[in-house]
């Protein structure tokens, strides 16, 4: 076995069926034994058939799926594990059409699986610090390429697109968030929510960042004058994130609606942070599985 990854063949040998996948998930989500999903107790738990457990304290029946993204899903757990494997190892992601072929389920079910997985990706509470590069990008189709009935006819550039603010810690993690506006109020709130006070910020000349110098160190590069780096000051790191994200959205997914773009952004940032090829694939799987706890979302909520 490789020191940093496993093949799909090796994955299938490790988790050939639902039972082996269930035991693995329990070992990751319940390292100290089965835990009641209602009262969080581990004291009075009895095992039942088919992976079910009963809490004698609150009379609740539960499984390892309960309270996670796997909850109330008819997709077998070993297929869920393979979907996670594909999501964390595919550099630019995997489409629902491709996933449906890979694990033998309907395309609509594969879409639901992927959206639940993306929901788990948005569980990063890390606060960035040190030198942090910040930039905005816009995602969505070009006005000139839209059908005449869908054109907004309100100008060019960012019209009809969704704005995303990205923050990348030098030598560290990346965070990004879809926002409705890119004004000073929104940019300041987003930065203060995700970056430790006193850190050094590197941005472009966008006036929305003015005033952050009261809380942070702040250096800028002037893109309009052809300046992309000045000594150690640059935003090239966060712009490389946009390059990967846009290639994935355009080349793999082709389209992401404004409603769901936030989950796609979470997927790409998770892969950048925890999908590092230097980290063993099984460690990446475990990291993802731990993030599934408490992140359940229903199909009705997704399509509402």
PDB file of N, CA and C in Angstrom, residues 159-261:
ATOM      1  N   UNK A 159     -22.509  41.260 -13.595  1.00  0.00           N
ATOM      2  CA  UNK A 159     -23.972  41.205 -13.632  1.00  0.00           C
ATOM      3  C   UNK A 159     -24.447  39.751 -13.705  1.00  0.00           C
ATOM      4  N   UNK A 160     -25.369  39.381 -12.812  1.00  0.00           N
ATOM      5  CA  UNK A 160     -25.934  38.047 -12.826  1.00  0.00           C
ATOM      6  C   UNK A 160     -25.061  36.989 -12.190  1.00  0.00           C
ATOM      7  N   UNK A 161     -23.897  37.349 -11.696  1.00  0.00           N
ATOM      8  CA  UNK A 161     -22.983  36.382 -11.104  1.00  0.00           C
ATOM      9  C   UNK A 161     -23.037  36.446  -9.576  1.00  0.00           C
ATOM     10  N   UNK A 162     -22.491  35.417  -8.943  1.00  0.00           N
ATOM     11  CA  UNK A 162     -22.440  35.358  -7.483  1.00  0.00           C
ATOM     12  C   UNK A 162     -21.039  35.698  -7.004  1.00  0.00           C
ATOM     13  N   UNK A 163     -20.943  36.612  -6.046  1.00  0.00           N
ATOM     14  CA  UNK A 163     -19.648  37.022  -5.509  1.00  0.00           C
ATOM     15  C   UNK A 163     -19.207  36.063  -4.411  1.00  0.00           C
ATOM     16  N   UNK A 164     -17.912  35.741  -4.404  1.00  0.00           N
ATOM     17  CA  UNK A 164     -17.323  34.889  -3.369  1.00  0.00           C
ATOM     18  C   UNK A 164     -16.078  35.589  -2.840  1.00  0.00           C
ATOM     19  N   UNK A 165     -15.988  35.709  -1.522  1.00  0.00           N
ATOM     20  CA  UNK A 165     -14.805  36.292  -0.882  1.00  0.00           C
ATOM     21  C   UNK A 165     -13.916  35.144  -0.406  1.00  0.00           C
ATOM     22  N   UNK A 166     -12.645  35.192  -0.807  1.00  0.00           N
ATOM     23  CA  UNK A 166     -11.712  34.140  -0.430  1.00  0.00           C
ATOM     24  C   UNK A 166     -10.589  34.666   0.432  1.00  0.00           C
ATOM     25  N   UNK A 167     -10.146  33.857   1.392  1.00  0.00           N
ATOM     26  CA  UNK A 167      -9.056  34.220   2.300  1.00  0.00           C
ATOM     27  C   UNK A 167      -8.096  33.043   2.402  1.00  0.00           C
ATOM     28  N   UNK A 168      -6.821  33.277   2.119  1.00  0.00           N
ATOM     29  CA  UNK A 168      -5.845  32.199   2.162  1.00  0.00           C
ATOM     30  C   UNK A 168      -4.677  32.558   3.066  1.00  0.00           C
ATOM     31  N   UNK A 169      -4.482  31.758   4.085  1.00  0.00           N
ATOM     32  CA  UNK A 169      -3.391  31.951   5.026  1.00  0.00           C
ATOM     33  C   UNK A 169      -2.091  31.471   4.393  1.00  0.00           C
ATOM     34  N   UNK A 170      -1.064  32.291   4.427  1.00  0.00           N
ATOM     35  CA  UNK A 170       0.200  31.904   3.806  1.00  0.00           C
ATOM     36  C   UNK A 170       0.755  30.659   4.489  1.00  0.00           C
ATOM     37  N   UNK A 171       0.919  29.594   3.691  1.00  0.00           N
ATOM     38  CA  UNK A 171       1.399  28.334   4.220  1.00  0.00           C
ATOM     39  C   UNK A 171       0.378  27.582   5.044  1.00  0.00           C
ATOM     40  N   UNK A 172      -0.899  28.032   4.992  1.00  0.00           N
ATOM     41  CA  UNK A 172      -1.931  27.422   5.822  1.00  0.00           C
ATOM     42  C   UNK A 172      -3.212  27.139   5.066  1.00  0.00           C
ATOM     43  N   UNK A 173      -4.339  27.396   5.726  1.00  0.00           N
ATOM     44  CA  UNK A 173      -5.640  27.002   5.218  1.00  0.00           C
ATOM     45  C   UNK A 173      -6.284  28.089   4.362  1.00  0.00           C
ATOM     46  N   UNK A 174      -7.336  27.679   3.664  1.00  0.00           N
ATOM     47  CA  UNK A 174      -8.112  28.577   2.811  1.00  0.00           C
ATOM     48  C   UNK A 174      -9.564  28.554   3.261  1.00  0.00           C
ATOM     49  N   UNK A 175     -10.193  29.734   3.303  1.00  0.00           N
ATOM     50  CA  UNK A 175     -11.617  29.821   3.590  1.00  0.00           C
ATOM     51  C   UNK A 175     -12.249  30.716   2.522  1.00  0.00           C
ATOM     52  N   UNK A 176     -13.490  30.406   2.168  1.00  0.00           N
ATOM     53  CA  UNK A 176     -14.197  31.212   1.168  1.00  0.00           C
ATOM     54  C   UNK A 176     -15.679  31.201   1.491  1.00  0.00           C
ATOM     55  N   UNK A 177     -16.349  32.267   1.102  1.00  0.00           N
ATOM     56  CA  UNK A 177     -17.759  32.408   1.437  1.00  0.00           C
ATOM     57  C   UNK A 177     -18.485  33.185   0.345  1.00  0.00           C
ATOM     58  N   UNK A 178     -19.616  32.639  -0.114  1.00  0.00           N
ATOM     59  CA  UNK A 178     -20.453  33.355  -1.072  1.00  0.00           C
ATOM     60  C   UNK A 178     -21.160  34.494  -0.349  1.00  0.00           C
ATOM     61  N   UNK A 179     -21.166  35.663  -0.952  1.00  0.00           N
ATOM     62  CA  UNK A 179     -21.786  36.836  -0.332  1.00  0.00           C
ATOM     63  C   UNK A 179     -22.729  37.509  -1.317  1.00  0.00           C
ATOM     64  N   UNK A 180     -23.687  38.224  -0.779  1.00  0.00           N
ATOM     65  CA  UNK A 180     -24.657  38.911  -1.631  1.00  0.00           C
ATOM     66  C   UNK A 180     -24.103  40.225  -2.155  1.00  0.00           C
ATOM     67  N   UNK A 181     -23.266  40.872  -1.322  1.00  0.00           N
ATOM     68  CA  UNK A 181     -22.695  42.160  -1.712  1.00  0.00           C
ATOM     69  C   UNK A 181     -21.183  42.129  -1.479  1.00  0.00           C
ATOM     70  N   UNK A 182     -20.475  43.023  -2.133  1.00  0.00           N
ATOM     71  CA  UNK A 182     -19.033  43.153  -1.900  1.00  0.00           C
ATOM     72  C   UNK A 182     -18.713  44.580  -1.446  1.00  0.00           C
ATOM     73  N   UNK A 183     -19.617  45.153  -0.662  1.00  0.00           N
ATOM     74  CA  UNK A 183     -19.386  46.491  -0.120  1.00  0.00           C
ATOM     75  C   UNK A 183     -18.510  46.391   1.132  1.00  0.00           C
ATOM     76  N   UNK A 184     -18.114  47.534   1.661  1.00  0.00           N
ATOM     77  CA  UNK A 184     -17.211  47.571   2.805  1.00  0.00           C
ATOM     78  C   UNK A 184     -17.793  46.861   4.027  1.00  0.00           C
ATOM     79  N   UNK A 185     -19.096  47.026   4.270  1.00  0.00           N
ATOM     80  CA  UNK A 185     -19.717  46.406   5.438  1.00  0.00           C
ATOM     81  C   UNK A 185     -19.592  44.887   5.365  1.00  0.00           C
ATOM     82  N   UNK A 186     -19.916  44.317   4.206  1.00  0.00           N
ATOM     83  CA  UNK A 186     -19.859  42.854   4.037  1.00  0.00           C
ATOM     84  C   UNK A 186     -18.429  42.350   4.097  1.00  0.00           C
ATOM     85  N   UNK A 187     -17.505  43.032   3.412  1.00  0.00           N
ATOM     86  CA  UNK A 187     -16.106  42.595   3.393  1.00  0.00           C
ATOM     87  C   UNK A 187     -15.486  42.656   4.786  1.00  0.00           C
ATOM     88  N   UNK A 188     -15.729  43.742   5.512  1.00  0.00           N
ATOM     89  CA  UNK A 188     -15.185  43.886   6.862  1.00  0.00           C
ATOM     90  C   UNK A 188     -15.732  42.794   7.789  1.00  0.00           C
ATOM     91  N   UNK A 189     -17.053  42.544   7.704  1.00  0.00           N
ATOM     92  CA  UNK A 189     -17.666  41.527   8.567  1.00  0.00           C
ATOM     93  C   UNK A 189     -17.111  40.140   8.251  1.00  0.00           C
ATOM     94  N   UNK A 190     -16.925  39.840   6.970  1.00  0.00           N
ATOM     95  CA  UNK A 190     -16.410  38.524   6.560  1.00  0.00           C
ATOM     96  C   UNK A 190     -14.984  38.330   7.045  1.00  0.00           C
ATOM     97  N   UNK A 191     -14.157  39.363   6.912  1.00  0.00           N
ATOM     98  CA  UNK A 191     -12.764  39.265   7.347  1.00  0.00           C
ATOM     99  C   UNK A 191     -12.697  39.091   8.864  1.00  0.00           C
ATOM    100  N   UNK A 192     -13.447  39.895   9.608  1.00  0.00           N
ATOM    101  CA  UNK A 192     -13.390  39.829  11.076  1.00  0.00           C
ATOM    102  C   UNK A 192     -13.929  38.507  11.613  1.00  0.00           C
ATOM    103  N   UNK A 193     -14.821  37.883  10.861  1.00  0.00           N
ATOM    104  CA  UNK A 193     -15.388  36.594  11.266  1.00  0.00           C
ATOM    105  C   UNK A 193     -14.389  35.452  11.075  1.00  0.00           C
ATOM    106  N   UNK A 194     -13.461  35.612  10.130  1.00  0.00           N
ATOM    107  CA  UNK A 194     -12.599  34.491   9.754  1.00  0.00           C
ATOM    108  C   UNK A 194     -11.107  34.699   9.966  1.00  0.00           C
ATOM    109  N   UNK A 195     -10.682  35.939  10.295  1.00  0.00           N
ATOM    110  CA  UNK A 195      -9.252  36.225  10.427  1.00  0.00           C
ATOM    111  C   UNK A 195      -8.978  36.820  11.807  1.00  0.00           C
ATOM    112  N   UNK A 196      -7.959  36.332  12.458  1.00  0.00           N
ATOM    113  CA  UNK A 196      -7.590  36.786  13.801  1.00  0.00           C
ATOM    114  C   UNK A 196      -7.116  38.234  13.774  1.00  0.00           C
ATOM    115  N   UNK A 197      -7.582  39.029  14.721  1.00  0.00           N
ATOM    116  CA  UNK A 197      -7.162  40.431  14.815  1.00  0.00           C
ATOM    117  C   UNK A 197      -5.648  40.505  14.968  1.00  0.00           C
ATOM    118  N   UNK A 198      -5.039  41.505  14.305  1.00  0.00           N
ATOM    119  CA  UNK A 198      -3.593  41.677  14.361  1.00  0.00           C
ATOM    120  C   UNK A 198      -2.852  40.982  13.237  1.00  0.00           C
ATOM    121  N   UNK A 199      -3.548  40.174  12.448  1.00  0.00           N
ATOM    122  CA  UNK A 199      -2.912  39.510  11.312  1.00  0.00           C
ATOM    123  C   UNK A 199      -2.583  40.530  10.228  1.00  0.00           C
ATOM    124  N   UNK A 200      -1.721  40.135   9.284  1.00  0.00           N
ATOM    125  CA  UNK A 200      -1.371  40.990   8.151  1.00  0.00           C
ATOM    126  C   UNK A 200      -2.206  40.600   6.940  1.00  0.00           C
ATOM    127  N   UNK A 201      -2.945  41.553   6.381  1.00  0.00           N
ATOM    128  CA  UNK A 201      -3.786  41.307   5.222  1.00  0.00           C
ATOM    129  C   UNK A 201      -3.118  41.804   3.953  1.00  0.00           C
ATOM    130  N   UNK A 202      -3.179  40.998   2.903  1.00  0.00           N
ATOM    131  CA  UNK A 202      -2.737  41.402   1.569  1.00  0.00           C
ATOM    132  C   UNK A 202      -3.961  41.398   0.655  1.00  0.00           C
ATOM    133  N   UNK A 203      -4.306  42.542   0.090  1.00  0.00           N
ATOM    134  CA  UNK A 203      -5.468  42.649  -0.796  1.00  0.00           C
ATOM    135  C   UNK A 203      -5.094  43.447  -2.036  1.00  0.00           C
ATOM    136  N   UNK A 204      -6.062  43.544  -2.963  1.00  0.00           N
ATOM    137  CA  UNK A 204      -5.875  44.468  -4.079  1.00  0.00           C
ATOM    138  C   UNK A 204      -6.375  45.846  -3.644  1.00  0.00           C
ATOM    139  N   UNK A 205      -6.562  46.747  -4.604  1.00  0.00           N
ATOM    140  CA  UNK A 205      -6.892  48.125  -4.259  1.00  0.00           C
ATOM    141  C   UNK A 205      -8.379  48.383  -4.033  1.00  0.00           C
ATOM    142  N   UNK A 206      -9.194  47.346  -3.994  1.00  0.00           N
ATOM    143  CA  UNK A 206     -10.627  47.492  -3.766  1.00  0.00           C
ATOM    144  C   UNK A 206     -10.877  48.382  -2.537  1.00  0.00           C
ATOM    145  N   UNK A 207     -11.645  49.442  -2.730  1.00  0.00           N
ATOM    146  CA  UNK A 207     -11.874  50.403  -1.645  1.00  0.00           C
ATOM    147  C   UNK A 207     -12.671  49.800  -0.492  1.00  0.00           C
ATOM    148  N   UNK A 208     -13.331  48.661  -0.731  1.00  0.00           N
ATOM    149  CA  UNK A 208     -14.097  48.016   0.331  1.00  0.00           C
ATOM    150  C   UNK A 208     -13.231  47.523   1.470  1.00  0.00           C
ATOM    151  N   UNK A 209     -11.909  47.381   1.218  1.00  0.00           N
ATOM    152  CA  UNK A 209     -11.001  46.921   2.272  1.00  0.00           C
ATOM    153  C   UNK A 209     -10.432  48.073   3.100  1.00  0.00           C
ATOM    154  N   UNK A 210     -10.676  49.297   2.662  1.00  0.00           N
ATOM    155  CA  UNK A 210     -10.155  50.434   3.408  1.00  0.00           C
ATOM    156  C   UNK A 210     -10.766  50.478   4.811  1.00  0.00           C
ATOM    157  N   UNK A 211      -9.942  50.770   5.796  1.00  0.00           N
ATOM    158  CA  UNK A 211     -10.394  50.821   7.182  1.00  0.00           C
ATOM    159  C   UNK A 211     -10.051  49.576   7.980  1.00  0.00           C
ATOM    160  N   UNK A 212      -9.657  48.482   7.289  1.00  0.00           N
ATOM    161  CA  UNK A 212      -9.274  47.270   8.006  1.00  0.00           C
ATOM    162  C   UNK A 212      -7.952  47.450   8.753  1.00  0.00           C
ATOM    163  N   UNK A 213      -7.198  48.491   8.370  1.00  0.00           N
ATOM    164  CA  UNK A 213      -5.917  48.759   9.012  1.00  0.00           C
ATOM    165  C   UNK A 213      -6.027  49.129  10.482  1.00  0.00           C
ATOM    166  N   UNK A 214      -7.259  49.438  10.950  1.00  0.00           N
ATOM    167  CA  UNK A 214      -7.441  49.744  12.366  1.00  0.00           C
ATOM    168  C   UNK A 214      -7.367  48.471  13.227  1.00  0.00           C
ATOM    169  N   UNK A 215      -7.684  47.332  12.606  1.00  0.00           N
ATOM    170  CA  UNK A 215      -7.709  46.057  13.331  1.00  0.00           C
ATOM    171  C   UNK A 215      -6.587  45.121  12.896  1.00  0.00           C
ATOM    172  N   UNK A 216      -6.136  45.290  11.651  1.00  0.00           N
ATOM    173  CA  UNK A 216      -5.126  44.404  11.071  1.00  0.00           C
ATOM    174  C   UNK A 216      -3.999  45.227  10.456  1.00  0.00           C
ATOM    175  N   UNK A 217      -2.868  44.557  10.186  1.00  0.00           N
ATOM    176  CA  UNK A 217      -1.905  45.143   9.281  1.00  0.00           C
ATOM    177  C   UNK A 217      -2.478  45.011   7.884  1.00  0.00           C
ATOM    178  N   UNK A 218      -2.228  45.953   6.997  1.00  0.00           N
ATOM    179  CA  UNK A 218      -2.872  45.909   5.682  1.00  0.00           C
ATOM    180  C   UNK A 218      -1.947  46.460   4.604  1.00  0.00           C
ATOM    181  N   UNK A 219      -1.618  45.603   3.626  1.00  0.00           N
ATOM    182  CA  UNK A 219      -0.824  46.009   2.469  1.00  0.00           C
ATOM    183  C   UNK A 219      -1.605  45.681   1.207  1.00  0.00           C
ATOM    184  N   UNK A 220      -1.457  46.508   0.175  1.00  0.00           N
ATOM    185  CA  UNK A 220      -2.200  46.287  -1.068  1.00  0.00           C
ATOM    186  C   UNK A 220      -1.263  46.244  -2.274  1.00  0.00           C
ATOM    187  N   UNK A 221      -1.748  45.583  -3.325  1.00  0.00           N
ATOM    188  CA  UNK A 221      -1.108  45.645  -4.638  1.00  0.00           C
ATOM    189  C   UNK A 221      -2.116  46.275  -5.588  1.00  0.00           C
ATOM    190  N   UNK A 222      -1.636  47.080  -6.513  1.00  0.00           N
ATOM    191  CA  UNK A 222      -2.518  47.832  -7.403  1.00  0.00           C
ATOM    192  C   UNK A 222      -2.605  47.123  -8.758  1.00  0.00           C
ATOM    193  N   UNK A 223      -3.612  46.286  -8.918  1.00  0.00           N
ATOM    194  CA  UNK A 223      -3.777  45.528 -10.151  1.00  0.00           C
ATOM    195  C   UNK A 223      -4.053  46.425 -11.350  1.00  0.00           C
ATOM    196  N   UNK A 224      -4.772  47.520 -11.122  1.00  0.00           N
ATOM    197  CA  UNK A 224      -5.117  48.414 -12.231  1.00  0.00           C
ATOM    198  C   UNK A 224      -3.890  49.060 -12.855  1.00  0.00           C
ATOM    199  N   UNK A 225      -2.789  49.103 -12.101  1.00  0.00           N
ATOM    200  CA  UNK A 225      -1.545  49.670 -12.615  1.00  0.00           C
ATOM    201  C   UNK A 225      -0.575  48.577 -13.066  1.00  0.00           C
ATOM    202  N   UNK A 226      -1.081  47.340 -13.146  1.00  0.00           N
ATOM    203  CA  UNK A 226      -0.236  46.239 -13.583  1.00  0.00           C
ATOM    204  C   UNK A 226       0.671  45.685 -12.497  1.00  0.00           C
ATOM    205  N   UNK A 227       0.387  46.017 -11.248  1.00  0.00           N
ATOM    206  CA  UNK A 227       1.210  45.530 -10.138  1.00  0.00           C
ATOM    207  C   UNK A 227       0.542  44.296  -9.522  1.00  0.00           C
ATOM    208  N   UNK A 228       1.238  43.173  -9.550  1.00  0.00           N
ATOM    209  CA  UNK A 228       0.689  41.930  -9.001  1.00  0.00           C
ATOM    210  C   UNK A 228       1.504  41.408  -7.823  1.00  0.00           C
ATOM    211  N   UNK A 229       2.688  41.949  -7.642  1.00  0.00           N
ATOM    212  CA  UNK A 229       3.486  41.609  -6.479  1.00  0.00           C
ATOM    213  C   UNK A 229       4.423  42.769  -6.174  1.00  0.00           C
ATOM    214  N   UNK A 230       4.615  43.044  -4.906  1.00  0.00           N
ATOM    215  CA  UNK A 230       5.539  44.089  -4.474  1.00  0.00           C
ATOM    216  C   UNK A 230       6.299  43.552  -3.271  1.00  0.00           C
ATOM    217  N   UNK A 231       7.477  43.034  -3.537  1.00  0.00           N
ATOM    218  CA  UNK A 231       8.214  42.360  -2.482  1.00  0.00           C
ATOM    219  C   UNK A 231       7.468  41.106  -2.067  1.00  0.00           C
ATOM    220  N   UNK A 232       7.114  41.012  -0.787  1.00  0.00           N
ATOM    221  CA  UNK A 232       6.376  39.845  -0.290  1.00  0.00           C
ATOM    222  C   UNK A 232       4.865  40.044  -0.347  1.00  0.00           C
ATOM    223  N   UNK A 233       4.440  41.240  -0.789  1.00  0.00           N
ATOM    224  CA  UNK A 233       3.012  41.549  -0.829  1.00  0.00           C
ATOM    225  C   UNK A 233       2.420  41.068  -2.151  1.00  0.00           C
ATOM    226  N   UNK A 234       1.419  40.192  -2.084  1.00  0.00           N
ATOM    227  CA  UNK A 234       0.796  39.645  -3.295  1.00  0.00           C
ATOM    228  C   UNK A 234      -0.542  39.006  -2.940  1.00  0.00           C
ATOM    229  N   UNK A 235      -1.373  38.825  -3.948  1.00  0.00           N
ATOM    230  CA  UNK A 235      -2.614  38.054  -3.784  1.00  0.00           C
ATOM    231  C   UNK A 235      -2.615  36.857  -4.733  1.00  0.00           C
ATOM    232  N   UNK A 236      -1.443  36.483  -5.221  1.00  0.00           N
ATOM    233  CA  UNK A 236      -1.352  35.384  -6.186  1.00  0.00           C
ATOM    234  C   UNK A 236      -1.817  34.057  -5.598  1.00  0.00           C
ATOM    235  N   UNK A 237      -1.640  33.872  -4.286  1.00  0.00           N
ATOM    236  CA  UNK A 237      -2.051  32.622  -3.648  1.00  0.00           C
ATOM    237  C   UNK A 237      -3.546  32.404  -3.707  1.00  0.00           C
ATOM    238  N   UNK A 238      -4.323  33.424  -3.319  1.00  0.00           N
ATOM    239  CA  UNK A 238      -5.780  33.270  -3.344  1.00  0.00           C
ATOM    240  C   UNK A 238      -6.280  33.249  -4.784  1.00  0.00           C
ATOM    241  N   UNK A 239      -5.594  33.914  -5.699  1.00  0.00           N
ATOM    242  CA  UNK A 239      -6.018  33.884  -7.095  1.00  0.00           C
ATOM    243  C   UNK A 239      -5.793  32.510  -7.719  1.00  0.00           C
ATOM    244  N   UNK A 240      -4.804  31.763  -7.213  1.00  0.00           N
ATOM    245  CA  UNK A 240      -4.616  30.391  -7.694  1.00  0.00           C
ATOM    246  C   UNK A 240      -5.769  29.502  -7.240  1.00  0.00           C
ATOM    247  N   UNK A 241      -6.365  29.846  -6.089  1.00  0.00           N
ATOM    248  CA  UNK A 241      -7.558  29.118  -5.627  1.00  0.00           C
ATOM    249  C   UNK A 241      -8.705  29.335  -6.592  1.00  0.00           C
ATOM    250  N   UNK A 242      -8.897  30.583  -7.026  1.00  0.00           N
ATOM    251  CA  UNK A 242      -9.960  30.875  -7.992  1.00  0.00           C
ATOM    252  C   UNK A 242      -9.734  30.110  -9.295  1.00  0.00           C
ATOM    253  N   UNK A 243      -8.482  29.968  -9.725  1.00  0.00           N
ATOM    254  CA  UNK A 243      -8.185  29.260 -10.968  1.00  0.00           C
ATOM    255  C   UNK A 243      -8.653  27.808 -10.892  1.00  0.00           C
ATOM    256  N   UNK A 244      -8.340  27.138  -9.779  1.00  0.00           N
ATOM    257  CA  UNK A 244      -8.750  25.739  -9.609  1.00  0.00           C
ATOM    258  C   UNK A 244     -10.267  25.637  -9.503  1.00  0.00           C
ATOM    259  N   UNK A 245     -10.869  26.546  -8.744  1.00  0.00           N
ATOM    260  CA  UNK A 245     -12.303  26.505  -8.526  1.00  0.00           C
ATOM    261  C   UNK A 245     -13.081  26.743  -9.819  1.00  0.00           C
ATOM    262  N   UNK A 246     -12.636  27.694 -10.609  1.00  0.00           N
ATOM    263  CA  UNK A 246     -13.350  27.995 -11.849  1.00  0.00           C
ATOM    264  C   UNK A 246     -13.199  26.881 -12.875  1.00  0.00           C
ATOM    265  N   UNK A 247     -12.007  26.265 -12.914  1.00  0.00           N
ATOM    266  CA  UNK A 247     -11.838  25.138 -13.832  1.00  0.00           C
ATOM    267  C   UNK A 247     -12.750  23.980 -13.446  1.00  0.00           C
ATOM    268  N   UNK A 248     -12.888  23.755 -12.127  1.00  0.00           N
ATOM    269  CA  UNK A 248     -13.768  22.690 -11.673  1.00  0.00           C
ATOM    270  C   UNK A 248     -15.226  22.985 -11.955  1.00  0.00           C
ATOM    271  N   UNK A 249     -15.669  24.193 -11.655  1.00  0.00           N
ATOM    272  CA  UNK A 249     -17.067  24.556 -11.871  1.00  0.00           C
ATOM    273  C   UNK A 249     -17.426  24.564 -13.352  1.00  0.00           C
ATOM    274  N   UNK A 250     -16.522  25.066 -14.176  1.00  0.00           N
ATOM    275  CA  UNK A 250     -16.813  25.128 -15.605  1.00  0.00           C
ATOM    276  C   UNK A 250     -16.604  23.783 -16.294  1.00  0.00           C
ATOM    277  N   UNK A 251     -15.546  23.076 -15.905  1.00  0.00           N
ATOM    278  CA  UNK A 251     -15.195  21.853 -16.620  1.00  0.00           C
ATOM    279  C   UNK A 251     -15.892  20.605 -16.122  1.00  0.00           C
ATOM    280  N   UNK A 252     -16.242  20.554 -14.816  1.00  0.00           N
ATOM    281  CA  UNK A 252     -16.859  19.350 -14.247  1.00  0.00           C
ATOM    282  C   UNK A 252     -18.347  19.555 -14.010  1.00  0.00           C
ATOM    283  N   UNK A 253     -18.703  20.647 -13.333  1.00  0.00           N
ATOM    284  CA  UNK A 253     -20.096  20.866 -12.969  1.00  0.00           C
ATOM    285  C   UNK A 253     -20.858  21.696 -13.994  1.00  0.00           C
ATOM    286  N   UNK A 254     -20.138  22.506 -14.759  1.00  0.00           N
ATOM    287  CA  UNK A 254     -20.711  23.339 -15.824  1.00  0.00           C
ATOM    288  C   UNK A 254     -21.583  24.482 -15.307  1.00  0.00           C
ATOM    289  N   UNK A 255     -22.320  24.225 -14.250  1.00  0.00           N
ATOM    290  CA  UNK A 255     -23.193  25.285 -13.726  1.00  0.00           C
ATOM    291  C   UNK A 255     -23.473  25.029 -12.249  1.00  0.00           C
ATOM    292  N   UNK A 256     -23.490  26.095 -11.472  1.00  0.00           N
ATOM    293  CA  UNK A 256     -23.904  26.020 -10.063  1.00  0.00           C
ATOM    294  C   UNK A 256     -24.808  27.210  -9.795  1.00  0.00           C
ATOM    295  N   UNK A 257     -26.018  26.946  -9.339  1.00  0.00           N
ATOM    296  CA  UNK A 257     -26.976  28.029  -9.109  1.00  0.00           C
ATOM    297  C   UNK A 257     -26.552  28.882  -7.922  1.00  0.00           C
ATOM    298  N   UNK A 258     -27.099  30.088  -7.854  1.00  0.00           N
ATOM    299  CA  UNK A 258     -26.802  30.978  -6.725  1.00  0.00           C
ATOM    300  C   UNK A 258     -27.197  30.325  -5.405  1.00  0.00           C
ATOM    301  N   UNK A 259     -28.249  29.544  -5.434  1.00  0.00           N
ATOM    302  CA  UNK A 259     -28.737  28.900  -4.220  1.00  0.00           C
ATOM    303  C   UNK A 259     -27.721  27.913  -3.652  1.00  0.00           C
ATOM    304  N   UNK A 260     -27.026  27.199  -4.530  1.00  0.00           N
ATOM    305  CA  UNK A 260     -26.131  26.119  -4.076  1.00  0.00           C
ATOM    306  C   UNK A 260     -24.646  26.441  -4.200  1.00  0.00           C
ATOM    307  N   UNK A 261     -24.297  27.605  -4.751  1.00  0.00           N
ATOM    308  CA  UNK A 261     -22.883  27.906  -4.992  1.00  0.00           C
ATOM    309  C   UNK A 261     -22.060  27.837  -3.714  1.00  0.00           C
TER     310      UNK A 261
END
